[in-house]
Amino acid sequence: MYSGKNPSALKSQRALAWTLYELMQSCAYQKITITELCAQAGVSRQTFYQLFASKDEVIRMFLRIKLRRGFEDIDDRDCVDLSDIIRDLLFPLERDRAFLRLLYRNGLDGPVSDELLRVISIATERVQVAHSRRTRGYADAFLAGGLTNLLLAWVIDDEPLSDHAVARIISDILQGRYYTDPLI
């Protein structure tokens, strides 16, 4: 995936991402061709392949943009705990549940899980230095897998809990309180 700063390339990346999002609203992801995507976005296939290796990379870029929003101010805080990290992950996604619904409906939970793991690893590296990178990788994978499935439940819920309520539940689960303390 292209990660440079060329304004024209970045504009083409955004056009492809938004076009894919729009096409997915009326057509299954697997049925959307690169040729169709490029034609709708006004970008050549050659440009597409200079920017992305696949349609999955377009989805990953879109997810990165959305997930990055939640972590923009994490370095400016004095104290960051697990609830903060979870809330920071959920908040930008809460505003666009329709996007997540499209991803899950199209069987794209793999990129969701991968991108959650990527941002969780970045966040926990900033706040948890006591554990080795290796063991933290296991913990991050556990959290990303759980969050991927939690997001699925949250997206299909007609009356979803707020990001604060979900963050509290996850924190209570991970601290061993949810299943042992009465009526948390």
Coordinates of C-alpha atoms in Angstrom, one line a residue:
M1 CA 0.0 0.0 0.0
Y2 CA 1.3 3.4 -0.9
S3 CA 2.3 5.4 2.1
G4 CA 4.0 8.5 0.6
K5 CA 3.0 12.1 0.6
N6 CA 2.3 12.8 -3.1
P7 CA -1.0 14.8 -3.1
S8 CA -2.2 13.3 -6.3
A9 CA -1.6 9.7 -5.1
L10 CA -3.3 10.4 -1.8
K11 CA -6.2 11.9 -3.6
S12 CA -6.5 8.8 -5.8
Q13 CA -6.3 6.6 -2.7
R14 CA -9.1 8.5 -1.1
A15 CA -11.2 8.4 -4.3
L16 CA -10.7 4.6 -4.6
A17 CA -11.6 4.1 -0.9
W18 CA -14.8 6.1 -1.0
T19 CA -15.8 4.6 -4.3
L20 CA -15.4 1.1 -2.9
Y21 CA -17.4 2.0 0.1
E22 CA -20.2 3.4 -2.1
L23 CA -20.1 0.4 -4.4
M24 CA -20.4 -2.0 -1.4
Q25 CA -23.6 -0.4 -0.4
S26 CA -25.3 -1.9 -3.5
C27 CA -23.0 -4.8 -4.5
A28 CA -21.3 -7.6 -2.7
Y29 CA -17.6 -6.9 -2.2
Q30 CA -16.5 -10.1 -4.0
K31 CA -18.5 -9.1 -7.1
I32 CA -16.8 -5.7 -7.4
T33 CA -13.9 -5.8 -9.9
I34 CA -10.8 -3.7 -9.9
T35 CA -11.8 -2.5 -13.4
E36 CA -15.3 -1.4 -12.1
L37 CA -13.8 0.3 -9.1
C38 CA -11.2 2.2 -11.1
A39 CA -13.8 3.3 -13.7
Q40 CA -16.2 4.6 -11.0
A41 CA -13.4 6.3 -9.2
G42 CA -11.9 7.9 -12.3
V43 CA -8.5 6.2 -11.7
S44 CA -6.6 3.9 -14.1
R45 CA -5.9 0.3 -13.2
Q46 CA -2.2 1.1 -13.4
T47 CA -2.6 3.8 -10.7
F48 CA -4.7 1.4 -8.6
Y49 CA -1.8 -1.2 -8.6
Q50 CA 0.7 1.5 -7.8
L51 CA -1.3 2.4 -4.7
F52 CA -2.7 -0.9 -3.6
A53 CA -1.9 -4.6 -4.1
S54 CA -5.6 -5.6 -3.7
K55 CA -9.1 -4.5 -2.8
D56 CA -8.4 -5.7 0.7
E57 CA -5.7 -3.1 1.0
V58 CA -8.3 -0.4 0.2
I59 CA -10.4 -1.7 3.0
R60 CA -7.4 -1.7 5.4
M61 CA -6.6 1.9 4.5
F62 CA -10.2 2.9 5.2
L63 CA -10.1 1.2 8.5
R64 CA -6.8 2.8 9.4
I65 CA -8.2 6.2 8.8
K66 CA -11.2 5.5 11.0
L67 CA -9.2 3.9 13.8
R68 CA -6.5 6.6 13.8
R69 CA -9.1 9.2 14.8
G70 CA -9.5 7.6 18.2
F71 CA -5.7 7.7 19.0
E72 CA -4.8 11.2 17.8
D73 CA -4.6 12.5 21.4
I74 CA -3.4 9.5 23.4
D75 CA 0.1 10.8 23.8
D76 CA -1.2 14.1 25.3
R77 CA -2.9 12.3 28.3
D78 CA -1.3 11.9 31.7
C79 CA -2.9 8.6 32.4
V80 CA -4.1 6.0 29.9
D81 CA -5.8 2.8 31.0
L82 CA -7.5 -0.1 29.3
S83 CA -10.9 1.6 29.3
D84 CA -9.3 4.6 27.5
I85 CA -7.8 2.4 24.8
I86 CA -11.1 0.6 24.2
R87 CA -13.1 3.8 24.1
D88 CA -10.6 5.3 21.7
L89 CA -11.0 2.3 19.4
L90 CA -14.8 2.3 19.6
F91 CA -15.6 6.0 19.4
P92 CA -14.7 6.6 15.7
L93 CA -16.4 3.3 14.7
E94 CA -19.5 4.2 16.7
R95 CA -20.0 7.1 14.3
D96 CA -20.0 4.8 11.3
R97 CA -21.7 1.6 12.2
A98 CA -22.9 1.3 8.6
F99 CA -19.3 0.9 7.4
L100 CA -18.7 -2.0 9.9
R101 CA -22.0 -3.5 8.9
L102 CA -20.9 -3.5 5.3
L103 CA -17.6 -5.2 6.2
Y104 CA -19.2 -7.9 8.3
R105 CA -21.9 -8.5 5.8
N106 CA -19.2 -9.1 3.1
G107 CA -17.2 -11.4 5.3
L108 CA -14.4 -8.9 5.8
D109 CA -13.9 -9.5 9.5
G110 CA -10.3 -10.5 8.8
P111 CA -9.1 -7.0 7.9
V112 CA -11.1 -5.6 10.8
S113 CA -9.3 -8.0 13.2
D114 CA -5.9 -7.3 11.6
E115 CA -6.3 -3.5 11.8
L116 CA -7.5 -3.7 15.4
L117 CA -4.5 -5.8 16.3
R118 CA -2.2 -3.2 14.6
V119 CA -3.7 -0.2 16.5
I120 CA -3.9 -2.1 19.8
S121 CA -0.2 -3.0 19.5
I122 CA 0.7 0.6 18.9
A123 CA -1.5 1.8 21.8
T124 CA -0.3 -0.9 24.3
E125 CA 3.4 -0.2 23.3
R126 CA 2.8 3.4 24.4
V127 CA 1.3 2.5 27.8
Q128 CA 2.6 -0.9 28.8
V129 CA 6.4 -1.2 28.9
A130 CA 6.7 -3.7 31.8
H131 CA 6.0 -6.8 29.5
S132 CA 8.2 -7.9 26.7
R133 CA 7.1 -7.2 23.1
R134 CA 6.6 -11.0 22.6
T135 CA 4.2 -11.5 25.5
R136 CA 2.5 -8.3 24.8
G137 CA 1.9 -9.6 21.3
Y138 CA -0.2 -12.5 22.7
A139 CA -2.2 -10.2 24.9
D140 CA -2.8 -7.8 22.0
A141 CA -3.9 -10.7 19.8
F142 CA -6.4 -11.8 22.5
L143 CA -7.8 -8.3 22.8
A144 CA -8.1 -7.8 19.0
G145 CA -9.9 -11.1 18.5
G146 CA -12.3 -10.4 21.3
L147 CA -12.9 -6.8 20.0
T148 CA -13.5 -8.1 16.5
N149 CA -16.3 -10.3 17.7
L150 CA -17.6 -7.7 20.1
L151 CA -17.8 -5.2 17.2
L152 CA -19.9 -7.7 15.3
A153 CA -22.3 -8.1 18.2
W154 CA -22.4 -4.3 18.6
V155 CA -23.0 -3.7 14.9
I156 CA -25.9 -6.1 14.6
D157 CA -27.6 -4.9 17.8
D158 CA -30.5 -2.7 17.0
E159 CA -30.1 -0.8 20.2
P160 CA -26.3 -0.9 20.9
L161 CA -24.7 0.2 24.1
S162 CA -22.6 3.4 24.1
D163 CA -18.9 3.2 23.6
H164 CA -18.4 4.1 27.3
A165 CA -20.7 1.2 28.4
V166 CA -18.9 -1.3 26.2
A167 CA -15.5 -0.1 27.3
R168 CA -16.6 -0.6 31.0
I169 CA -17.8 -4.1 30.3
I170 CA -14.6 -5.1 28.6
S171 CA -12.5 -3.6 31.4
D172 CA -14.6 -5.5 34.0
I173 CA -14.2 -8.7 32.1
L174 CA -10.4 -8.3 31.8
Q175 CA -10.1 -7.4 35.5
G176 CA -12.0 -10.5 36.5
R177 CA -15.0 -8.6 37.9
Y178 CA -17.7 -9.0 35.2
Y179 CA -18.5 -12.7 35.9
T180 CA -17.8 -12.6 39.6
D181 CA -19.3 -9.4 41.0
P182 CA -23.0 -9.2 41.2
L183 CA -24.8 -6.8 38.8
I184 CA -21.9 -4.7 37.5

